[in-house]
Coordinates of C-alpha atoms in Angstrom, one line a residue:
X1 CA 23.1 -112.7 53.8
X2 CA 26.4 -113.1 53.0
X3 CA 28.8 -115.2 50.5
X4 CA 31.7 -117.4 50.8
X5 CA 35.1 -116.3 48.9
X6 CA 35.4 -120.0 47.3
X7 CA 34.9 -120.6 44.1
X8 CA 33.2 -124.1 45.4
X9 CA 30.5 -122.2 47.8
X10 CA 26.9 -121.6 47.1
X11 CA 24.9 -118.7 47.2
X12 CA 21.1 -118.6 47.8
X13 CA 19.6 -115.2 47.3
X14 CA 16.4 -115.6 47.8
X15 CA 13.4 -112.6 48.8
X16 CA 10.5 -115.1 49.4
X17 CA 8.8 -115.5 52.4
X18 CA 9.6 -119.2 53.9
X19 CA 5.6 -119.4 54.3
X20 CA 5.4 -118.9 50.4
X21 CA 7.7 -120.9 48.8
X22 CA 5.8 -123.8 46.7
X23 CA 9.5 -124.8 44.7
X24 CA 13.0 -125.4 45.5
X25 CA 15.1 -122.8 46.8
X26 CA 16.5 -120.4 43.7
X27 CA 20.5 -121.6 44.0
X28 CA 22.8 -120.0 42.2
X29 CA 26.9 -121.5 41.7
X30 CA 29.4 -119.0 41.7
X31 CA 31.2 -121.7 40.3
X32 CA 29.1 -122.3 37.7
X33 CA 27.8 -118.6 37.1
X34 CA 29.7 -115.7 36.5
X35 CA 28.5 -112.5 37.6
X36 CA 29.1 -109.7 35.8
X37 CA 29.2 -106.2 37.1
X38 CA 26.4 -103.4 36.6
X39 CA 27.4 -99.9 36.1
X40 CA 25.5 -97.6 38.4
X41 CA 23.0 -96.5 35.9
X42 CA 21.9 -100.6 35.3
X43 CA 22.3 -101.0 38.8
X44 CA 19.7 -97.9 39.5
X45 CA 17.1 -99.3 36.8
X46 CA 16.6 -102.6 38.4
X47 CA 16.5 -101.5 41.8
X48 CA 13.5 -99.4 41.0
X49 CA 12.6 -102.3 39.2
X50 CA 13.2 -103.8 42.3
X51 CA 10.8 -101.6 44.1
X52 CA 8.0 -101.8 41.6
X53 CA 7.9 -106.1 42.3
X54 CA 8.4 -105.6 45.8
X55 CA 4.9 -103.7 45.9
X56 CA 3.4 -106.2 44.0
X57 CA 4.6 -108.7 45.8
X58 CA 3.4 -106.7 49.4
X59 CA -0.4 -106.2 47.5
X60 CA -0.6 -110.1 46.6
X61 CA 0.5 -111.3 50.1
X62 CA -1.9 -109.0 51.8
X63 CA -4.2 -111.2 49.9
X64 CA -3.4 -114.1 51.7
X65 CA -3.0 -116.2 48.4
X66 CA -1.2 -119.5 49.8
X67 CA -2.7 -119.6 53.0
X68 CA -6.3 -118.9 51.3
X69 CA -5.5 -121.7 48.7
X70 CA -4.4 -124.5 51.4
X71 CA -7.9 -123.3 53.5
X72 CA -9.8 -123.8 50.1
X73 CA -8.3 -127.4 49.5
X74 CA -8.7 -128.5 52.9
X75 CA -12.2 -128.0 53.0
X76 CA -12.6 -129.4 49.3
X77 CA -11.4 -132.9 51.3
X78 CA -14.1 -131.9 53.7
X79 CA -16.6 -131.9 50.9
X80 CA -15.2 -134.9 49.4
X81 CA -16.1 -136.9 52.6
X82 CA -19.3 -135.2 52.9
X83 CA -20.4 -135.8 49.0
X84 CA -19.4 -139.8 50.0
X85 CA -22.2 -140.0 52.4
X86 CA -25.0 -138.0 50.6
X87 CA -24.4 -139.8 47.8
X88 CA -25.0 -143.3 49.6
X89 CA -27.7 -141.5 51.7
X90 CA -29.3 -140.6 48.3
X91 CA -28.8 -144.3 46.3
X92 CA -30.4 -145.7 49.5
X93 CA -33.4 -143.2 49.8
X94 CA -33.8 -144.2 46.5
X95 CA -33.9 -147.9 46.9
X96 CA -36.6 -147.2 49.3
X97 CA -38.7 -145.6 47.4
X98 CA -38.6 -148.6 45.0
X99 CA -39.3 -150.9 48.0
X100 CA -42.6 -148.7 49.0
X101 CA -43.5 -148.6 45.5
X102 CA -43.7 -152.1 44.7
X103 CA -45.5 -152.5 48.2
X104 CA -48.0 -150.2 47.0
X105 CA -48.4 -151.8 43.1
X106 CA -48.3 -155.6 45.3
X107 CA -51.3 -154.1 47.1
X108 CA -53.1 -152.9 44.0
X109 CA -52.9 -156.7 42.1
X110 CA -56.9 -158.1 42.7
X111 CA -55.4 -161.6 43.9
X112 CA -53.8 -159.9 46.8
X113 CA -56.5 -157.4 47.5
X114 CA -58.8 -160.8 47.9
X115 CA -56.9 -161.9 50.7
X116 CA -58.6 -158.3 53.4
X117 CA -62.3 -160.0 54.5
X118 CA -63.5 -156.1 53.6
X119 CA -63.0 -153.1 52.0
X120 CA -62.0 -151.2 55.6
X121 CA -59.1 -153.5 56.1
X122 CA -58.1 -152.8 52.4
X123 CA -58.6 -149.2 52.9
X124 CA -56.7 -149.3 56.0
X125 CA -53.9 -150.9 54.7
X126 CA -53.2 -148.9 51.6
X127 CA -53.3 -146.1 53.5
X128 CA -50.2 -147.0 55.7
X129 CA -48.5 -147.9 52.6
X130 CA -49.2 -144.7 50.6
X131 CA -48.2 -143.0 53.8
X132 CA -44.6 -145.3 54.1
X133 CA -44.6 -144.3 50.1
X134 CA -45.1 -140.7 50.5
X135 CA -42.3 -140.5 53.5
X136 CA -40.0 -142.5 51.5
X137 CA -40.2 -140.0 48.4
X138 CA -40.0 -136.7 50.6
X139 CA -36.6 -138.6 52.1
X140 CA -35.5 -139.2 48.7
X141 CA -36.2 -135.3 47.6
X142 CA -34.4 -134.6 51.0
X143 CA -31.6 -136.2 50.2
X144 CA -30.9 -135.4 46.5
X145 CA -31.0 -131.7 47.5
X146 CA -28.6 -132.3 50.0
X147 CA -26.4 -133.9 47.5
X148 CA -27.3 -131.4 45.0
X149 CA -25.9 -128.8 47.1
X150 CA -22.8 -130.6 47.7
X151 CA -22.2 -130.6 44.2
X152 CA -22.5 -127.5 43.6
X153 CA -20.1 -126.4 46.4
X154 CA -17.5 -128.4 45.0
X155 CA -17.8 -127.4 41.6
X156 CA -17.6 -123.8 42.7
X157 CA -14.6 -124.7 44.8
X158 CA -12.7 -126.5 41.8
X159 CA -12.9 -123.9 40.0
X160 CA -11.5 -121.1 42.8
X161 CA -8.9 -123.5 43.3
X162 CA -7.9 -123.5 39.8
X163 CA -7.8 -119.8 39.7
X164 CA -5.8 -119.2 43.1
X165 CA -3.2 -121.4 42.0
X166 CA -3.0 -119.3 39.1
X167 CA -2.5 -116.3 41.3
X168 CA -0.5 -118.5 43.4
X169 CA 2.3 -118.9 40.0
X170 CA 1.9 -115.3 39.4
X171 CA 3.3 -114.6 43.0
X172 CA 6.3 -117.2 42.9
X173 CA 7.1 -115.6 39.2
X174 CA 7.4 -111.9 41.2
X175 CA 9.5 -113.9 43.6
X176 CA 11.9 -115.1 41.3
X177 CA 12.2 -112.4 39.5
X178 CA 12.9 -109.9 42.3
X179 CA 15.5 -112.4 43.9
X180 CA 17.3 -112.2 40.0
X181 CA 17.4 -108.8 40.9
X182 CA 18.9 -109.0 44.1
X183 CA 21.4 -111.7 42.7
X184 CA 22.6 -109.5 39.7
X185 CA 22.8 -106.2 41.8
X186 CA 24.9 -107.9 44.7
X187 CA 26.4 -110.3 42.9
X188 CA 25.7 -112.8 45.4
X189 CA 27.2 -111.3 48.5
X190 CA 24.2 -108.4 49.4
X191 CA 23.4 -108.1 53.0
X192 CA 24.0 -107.7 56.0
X193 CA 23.1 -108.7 59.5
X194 CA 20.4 -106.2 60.0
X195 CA 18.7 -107.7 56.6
X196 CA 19.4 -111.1 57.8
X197 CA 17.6 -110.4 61.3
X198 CA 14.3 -108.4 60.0
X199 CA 13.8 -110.7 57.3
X200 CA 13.5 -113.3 59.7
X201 CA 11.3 -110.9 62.3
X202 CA 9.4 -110.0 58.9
X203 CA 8.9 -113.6 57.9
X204 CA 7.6 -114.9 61.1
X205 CA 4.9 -111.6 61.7
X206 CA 3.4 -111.8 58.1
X207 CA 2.8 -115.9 58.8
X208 CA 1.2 -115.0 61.8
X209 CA -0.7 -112.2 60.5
X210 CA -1.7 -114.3 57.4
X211 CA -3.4 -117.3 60.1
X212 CA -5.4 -114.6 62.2
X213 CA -6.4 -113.3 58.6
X214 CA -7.7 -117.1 57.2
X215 CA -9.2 -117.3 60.3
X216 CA -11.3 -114.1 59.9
X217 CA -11.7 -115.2 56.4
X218 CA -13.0 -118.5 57.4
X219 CA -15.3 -117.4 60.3
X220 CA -16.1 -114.5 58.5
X221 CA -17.8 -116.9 55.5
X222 CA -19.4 -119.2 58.3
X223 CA -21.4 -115.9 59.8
X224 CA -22.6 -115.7 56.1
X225 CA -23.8 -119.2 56.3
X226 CA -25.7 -119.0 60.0
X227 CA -27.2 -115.6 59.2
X228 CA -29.1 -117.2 55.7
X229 CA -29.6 -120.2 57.9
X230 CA -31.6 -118.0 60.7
X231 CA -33.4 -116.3 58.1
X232 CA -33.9 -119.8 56.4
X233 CA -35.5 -121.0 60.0
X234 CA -37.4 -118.4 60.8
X235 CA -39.4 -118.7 57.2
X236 CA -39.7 -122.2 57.6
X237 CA -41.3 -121.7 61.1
X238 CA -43.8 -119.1 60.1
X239 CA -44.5 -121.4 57.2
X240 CA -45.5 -124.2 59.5
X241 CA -47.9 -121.5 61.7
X242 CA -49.3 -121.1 58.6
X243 CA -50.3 -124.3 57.5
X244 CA -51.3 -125.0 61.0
X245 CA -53.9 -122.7 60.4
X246 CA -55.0 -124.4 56.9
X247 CA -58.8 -126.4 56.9
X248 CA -57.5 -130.2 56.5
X249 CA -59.6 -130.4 53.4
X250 CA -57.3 -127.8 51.9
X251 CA -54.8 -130.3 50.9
X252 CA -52.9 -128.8 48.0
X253 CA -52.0 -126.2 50.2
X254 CA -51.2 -127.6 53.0
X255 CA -48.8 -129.6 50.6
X256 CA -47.2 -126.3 49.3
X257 CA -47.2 -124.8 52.7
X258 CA -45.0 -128.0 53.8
X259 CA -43.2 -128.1 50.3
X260 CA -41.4 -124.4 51.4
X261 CA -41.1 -125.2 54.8
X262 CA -39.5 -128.0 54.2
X263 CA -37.1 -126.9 51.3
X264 CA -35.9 -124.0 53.5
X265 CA -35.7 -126.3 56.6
X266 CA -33.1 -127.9 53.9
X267 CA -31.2 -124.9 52.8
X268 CA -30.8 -124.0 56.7
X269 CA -29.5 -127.2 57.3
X270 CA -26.9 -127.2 54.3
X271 CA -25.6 -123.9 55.2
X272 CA -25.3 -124.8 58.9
X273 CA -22.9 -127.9 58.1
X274 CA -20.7 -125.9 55.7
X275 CA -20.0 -123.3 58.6
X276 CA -19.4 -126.6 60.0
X277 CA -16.8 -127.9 57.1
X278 CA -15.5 -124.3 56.8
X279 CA -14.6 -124.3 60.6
X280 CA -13.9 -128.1 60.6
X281 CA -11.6 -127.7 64.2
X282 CA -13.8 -125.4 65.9
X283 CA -16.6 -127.1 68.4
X284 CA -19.7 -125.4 67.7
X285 CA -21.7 -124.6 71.2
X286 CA -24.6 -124.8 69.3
X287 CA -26.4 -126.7 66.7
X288 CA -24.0 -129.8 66.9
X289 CA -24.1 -132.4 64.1
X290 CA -26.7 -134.1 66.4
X291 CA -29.1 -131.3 66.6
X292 CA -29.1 -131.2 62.6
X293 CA -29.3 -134.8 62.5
X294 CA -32.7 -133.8 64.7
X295 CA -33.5 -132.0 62.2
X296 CA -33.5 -133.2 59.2
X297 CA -35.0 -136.8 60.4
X298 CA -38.0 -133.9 61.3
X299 CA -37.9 -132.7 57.9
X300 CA -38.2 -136.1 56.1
X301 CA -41.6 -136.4 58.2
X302 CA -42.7 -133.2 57.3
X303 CA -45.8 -134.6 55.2
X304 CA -46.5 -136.4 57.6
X305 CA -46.8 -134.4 60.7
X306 CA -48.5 -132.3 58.4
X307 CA -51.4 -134.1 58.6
X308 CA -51.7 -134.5 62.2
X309 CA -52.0 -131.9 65.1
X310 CA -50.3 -133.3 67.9
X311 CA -47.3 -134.2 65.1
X312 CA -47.3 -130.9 64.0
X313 CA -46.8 -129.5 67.0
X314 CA -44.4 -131.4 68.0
X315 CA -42.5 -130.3 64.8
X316 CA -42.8 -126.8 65.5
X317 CA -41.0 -127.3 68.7
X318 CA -38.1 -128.8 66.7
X319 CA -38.0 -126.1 64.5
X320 CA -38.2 -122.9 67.3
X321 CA -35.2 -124.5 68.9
X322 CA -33.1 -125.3 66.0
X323 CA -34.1 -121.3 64.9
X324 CA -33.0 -120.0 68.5
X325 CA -30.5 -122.1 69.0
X326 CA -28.6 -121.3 65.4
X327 CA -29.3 -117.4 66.5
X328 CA -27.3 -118.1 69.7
X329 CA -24.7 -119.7 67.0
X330 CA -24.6 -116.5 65.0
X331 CA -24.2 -114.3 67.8
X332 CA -21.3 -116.6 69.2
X333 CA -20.0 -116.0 65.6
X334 CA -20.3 -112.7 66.0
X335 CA -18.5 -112.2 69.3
X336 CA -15.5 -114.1 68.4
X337 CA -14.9 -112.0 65.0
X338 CA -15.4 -108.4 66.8
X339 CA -14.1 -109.4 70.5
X340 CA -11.3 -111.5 69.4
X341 CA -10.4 -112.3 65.9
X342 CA -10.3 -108.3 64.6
X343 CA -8.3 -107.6 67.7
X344 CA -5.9 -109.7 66.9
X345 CA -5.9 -109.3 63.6
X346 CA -4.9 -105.7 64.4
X347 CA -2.6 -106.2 66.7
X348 CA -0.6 -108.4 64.0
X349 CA -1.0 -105.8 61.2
X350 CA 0.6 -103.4 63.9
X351 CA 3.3 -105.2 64.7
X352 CA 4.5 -106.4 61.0
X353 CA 4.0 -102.7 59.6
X354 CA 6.9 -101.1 60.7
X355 CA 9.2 -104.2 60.5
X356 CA 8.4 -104.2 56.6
X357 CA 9.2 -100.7 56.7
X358 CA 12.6 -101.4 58.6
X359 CA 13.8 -104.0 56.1
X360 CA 13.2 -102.0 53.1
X361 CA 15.0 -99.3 54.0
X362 CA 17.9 -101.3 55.2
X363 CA 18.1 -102.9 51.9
X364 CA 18.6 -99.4 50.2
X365 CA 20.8 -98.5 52.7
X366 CA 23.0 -101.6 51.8
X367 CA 22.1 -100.1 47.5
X368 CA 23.7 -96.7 48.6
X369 CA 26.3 -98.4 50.2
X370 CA 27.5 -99.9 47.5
X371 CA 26.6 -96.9 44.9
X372 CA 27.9 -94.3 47.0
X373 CA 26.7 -91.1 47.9
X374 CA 27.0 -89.7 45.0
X375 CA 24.6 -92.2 42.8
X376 CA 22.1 -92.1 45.1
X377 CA 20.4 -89.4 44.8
X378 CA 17.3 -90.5 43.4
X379 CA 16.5 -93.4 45.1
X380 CA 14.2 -93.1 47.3
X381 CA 11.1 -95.4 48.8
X382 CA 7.4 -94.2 49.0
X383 CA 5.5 -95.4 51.5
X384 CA 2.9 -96.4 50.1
X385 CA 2.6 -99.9 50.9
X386 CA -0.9 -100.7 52.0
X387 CA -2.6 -103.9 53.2
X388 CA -5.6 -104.5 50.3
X389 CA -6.7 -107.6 50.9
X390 CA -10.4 -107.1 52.5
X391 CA -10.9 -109.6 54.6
X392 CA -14.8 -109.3 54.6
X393 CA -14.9 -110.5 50.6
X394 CA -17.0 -113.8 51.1
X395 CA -17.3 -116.6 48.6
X396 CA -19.5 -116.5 45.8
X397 CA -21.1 -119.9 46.1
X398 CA -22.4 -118.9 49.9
X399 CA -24.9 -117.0 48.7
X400 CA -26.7 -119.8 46.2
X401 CA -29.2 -120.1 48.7
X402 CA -29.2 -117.3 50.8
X403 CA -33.1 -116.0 50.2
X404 CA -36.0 -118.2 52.1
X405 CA -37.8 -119.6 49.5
X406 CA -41.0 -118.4 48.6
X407 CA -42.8 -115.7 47.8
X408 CA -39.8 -115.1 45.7
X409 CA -37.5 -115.1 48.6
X410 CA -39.3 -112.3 50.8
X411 CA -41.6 -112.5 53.1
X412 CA -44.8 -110.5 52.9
X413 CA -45.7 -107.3 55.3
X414 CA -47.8 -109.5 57.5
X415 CA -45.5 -112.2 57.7
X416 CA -42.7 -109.9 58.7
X417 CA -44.3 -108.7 61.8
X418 CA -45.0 -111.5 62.7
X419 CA -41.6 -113.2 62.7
X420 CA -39.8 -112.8 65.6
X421 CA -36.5 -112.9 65.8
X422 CA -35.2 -114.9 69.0
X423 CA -34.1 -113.0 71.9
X424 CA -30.1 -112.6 72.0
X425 CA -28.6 -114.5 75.2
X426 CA -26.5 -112.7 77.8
X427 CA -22.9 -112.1 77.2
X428 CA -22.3 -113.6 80.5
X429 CA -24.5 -116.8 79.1
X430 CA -22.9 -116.9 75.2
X431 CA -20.2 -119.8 75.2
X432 CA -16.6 -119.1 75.8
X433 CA -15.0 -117.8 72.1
X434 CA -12.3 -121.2 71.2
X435 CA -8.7 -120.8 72.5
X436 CA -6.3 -118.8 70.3
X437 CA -4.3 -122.8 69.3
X438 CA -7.9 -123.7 67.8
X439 CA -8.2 -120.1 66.2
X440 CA -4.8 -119.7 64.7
X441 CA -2.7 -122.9 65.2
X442 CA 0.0 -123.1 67.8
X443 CA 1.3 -119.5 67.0
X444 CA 3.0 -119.7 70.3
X445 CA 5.0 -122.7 69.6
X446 CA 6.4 -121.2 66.4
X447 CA 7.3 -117.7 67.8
X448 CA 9.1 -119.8 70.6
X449 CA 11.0 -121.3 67.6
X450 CA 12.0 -117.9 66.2
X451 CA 13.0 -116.6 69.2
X452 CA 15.7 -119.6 69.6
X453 CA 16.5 -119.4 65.9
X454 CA 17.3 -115.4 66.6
X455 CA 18.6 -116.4 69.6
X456 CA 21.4 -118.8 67.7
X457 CA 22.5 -116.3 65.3
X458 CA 23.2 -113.4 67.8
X459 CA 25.2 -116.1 69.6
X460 CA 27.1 -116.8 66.6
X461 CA 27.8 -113.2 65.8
X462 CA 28.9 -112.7 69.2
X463 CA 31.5 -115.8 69.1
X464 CA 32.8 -114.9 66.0
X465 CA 32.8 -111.8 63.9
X466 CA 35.2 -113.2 61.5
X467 CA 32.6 -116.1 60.6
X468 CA 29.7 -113.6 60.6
X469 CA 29.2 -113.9 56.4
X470 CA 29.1 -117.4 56.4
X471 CA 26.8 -118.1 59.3
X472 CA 24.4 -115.6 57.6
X473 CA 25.0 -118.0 54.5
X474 CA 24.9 -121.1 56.2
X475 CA 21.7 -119.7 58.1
X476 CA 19.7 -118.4 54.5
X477 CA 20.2 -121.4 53.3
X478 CA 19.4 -123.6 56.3
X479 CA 15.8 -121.0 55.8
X480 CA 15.3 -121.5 52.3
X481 CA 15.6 -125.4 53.1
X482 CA 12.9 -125.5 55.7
X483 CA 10.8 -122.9 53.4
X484 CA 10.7 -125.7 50.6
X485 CA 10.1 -128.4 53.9
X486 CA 7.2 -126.6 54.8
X487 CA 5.3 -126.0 51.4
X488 CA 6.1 -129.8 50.7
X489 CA 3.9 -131.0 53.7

């Protein structure tokens, strides 16, 4: 990183991450700024100061803040969409309940009821339309507790965003403040091309470690989802044993029995489409936005087929496979964390370790260097740098409707040995995990554009030492450009 000699040149010192970088690149004018030099002792303080923000800095990437924040935004567009359709689902439930109910009130006015030649046909006919009425309400109730849900989410998801753009700002303040550091010590010409090279390395291994780590982050959550969802399932199909089992003059609770089968078919089905909107790219094997289509069409019948055997049968079969097949889900889930994404992930912790290392203590070489010897004494780095961020913290709003509901979320003794889990699937029959471009994003493409980027300025060292310094320059501030390109998009 180093400086021209002209008073017209322009130096960028800058310690930021390219991936991190949310503002314009921190420029400072020699021409414009004069730099004033630091005795040894100043020069000591604000290197340790230096330190201090540089751990900071290492414990709030390890969090995964920006990365985390654009994965939170895009799927607040995902729930946009989504809270779009179930609210014109739910006005249009609605207007068909108001349609059934003036059917029914019509059918009730004596003038009309004159026009049956007996009390059968009248009998007969009211009872379709209470029947059309009672579907039409259970579609509405279906429907505003999916947009319910939705609104929830979203409010939930505001409000994280708010806060990790707030962490976010804290971040970019340690940023500029330790590149003021850097600027003052060095007086805009620290660095060398060691620094220059493992910042780059450094740079490129965090982004890719930070994508494998939203990834774990976002498949992690979507287990969350599909486990409640199984549990959800499984409830809801011992539920509907149950009420098969219920004398058809019990009404009130059969009603009650279909009432929690039905709200936890519900729950299931919300928490299987925000695995869905969580992992928006990602082709699910199993349970496919058609399947829960399937599903919930079963659901809106549900007081229906209640009444009828070969119906509720029928149900029951939509249920079981929707159950085993979102168990087959979870266990894919499951497969591709352990057997691929953890793997990876450590692989990339591995690699970016010991490049961190290298880059710190190259940068108090470069302080001793230009203390000497003698001032250097107590300086030294602890390494103590340590990745925090825990990976397996899920979001809060997942676990709104986690319990099956009923019998205040648990089911009894009985019910629990009864309830059988479906039978895990073969590895060699589970689907195929998703390539690593549909994990991660084209990691391959941009350590290919590293590599040339290395490539290009060990070729320009080579041609010329004399020009070294100002293709460093020219090359930190060509990064710091494409750092603010990238944070723009």
């Amino acid at each position: 990183m180093g400086s021209g000699s002209s008073k017209k040149s322009t130096v960028i010192i800058s310690s930021k991450p390219q991936t991190h970088q949310n503002q314009a690149p921190v420029v400072v004018s020699v021409q414009d700024k004069k730099h004033v030099d630091l005795s040894s002792g100043e020069i000591k303080k604000k290197f340790k100061r230096y330190l201090k923000i540089q751990k900071e800095i290492h414990e709030k990437e390890a969090k995964n803040i920006p990365k985390s924040l654009q994965s939170k935004k895009e799927q607040l567009t995902q729930l946009e969409i989504s809270f779009v359709e179930s609210d014109k689902n739910y006005k249009a439930a609605c207007d068909k309940v108001a349609k059934e109910q003036a059917d029914v009130d019509k059918l009730k006015n004596p003038s009309v009821k004159a026009f049956f030649k007996d009390q059968n046909e009248f009998d007969e006919k009211m009872s379709k339309e209470q029947e059309e009425l009672l579907e039409a309400l259970n579609e509405q109730e279906v429907a505003k507790k999916h947009l319910e849900g939705i609104v929830s989410q979203k409010k939930t998801l505001d409000k994280e965003i708010r806060d990790t753009t707030e962490k976010l700002n804290k971040l970019m303040t340690l940023y500029d403040e330790q590149d003021k550091i850097l600027n003052d010590i060095f007086q805009g010409k620290y660095g060398s091309e060691l620094e220059n090279k493992l910042e780059e390395e450094v740079e490129q291994l965090l982004d890719r470690k930070e994508r494998i780590s939203v990834a774990k982050y976002k498949w992690s959550n979507g287990r969350l989802l599909l486990f409640h969802a199984c549990n959800q399932l499984a409830y809801a199909v011992k539920r509907w044993l149950d009420l098969g089992q219920v004398d058809n003059n019990n009404m009130q609770v059969k009603f009650q029995l279909a009432t929690e089968t039905r709200n936890n078919l519900i729950a299931a089905s919300q928490n299987i489409m925000t695995a869905k909107r969580y992992l928006n790219s990602i082709k699910f094997p199993y349970c496919e936005p058609e399947e829960i289509d399937t599903l919930n069409r079963a659901t809106g019948n549900i007081y229906i087929d209640m009444q009828n055997p070969e119906r509720h049968q029928h149900a029951l079969q939509c249920y079981n496979v929707t159950h085993k097949r979102c168990a087959a889900l979870l266990q894919w889930f499951d497969s591709v964390i352990s057997n691929t994404i953890e793997k990876d992930l450590a692989v990339a912790k591995a690699d970016l370790a010991p490049k961190e290392q290298a880059l710190r203590n190259e940068r108090l070489r470069l302080i001793r260097e230009k203390l000497g010897d003698d001032n250097t004494e107590d300086i030294k780095l602890e390494n103590d740098m340590i990745d925090e961020f825990d990976t397996d913290v899920l979001e809060p709003e997942l676990l709104a409707i986690s319990k099956p509901e009923g019998d205040n979320g648990k089911l009894a003794a009985s019910d629990s040995h009864n309830t059988l889990a479906p039978t895990p699937l073969p590895l060699n029959e589970l689907a195929p995990p998703p390539s690593q471009e549909d994990l991660f994003g084209n990691i391959e493409q941009l350590k290919k554009q590293h590599e040339k980027e290395m490539a290009q300025i060990e070729k320009a060292q080579e041609t010329n030492k004399a020009r070294i310094e100002q293709g460093l320059q020219e090359k930190l501030k060509e990064r710091r450009t494409k750092r603010s390109r990238l944070q723009e998009e």
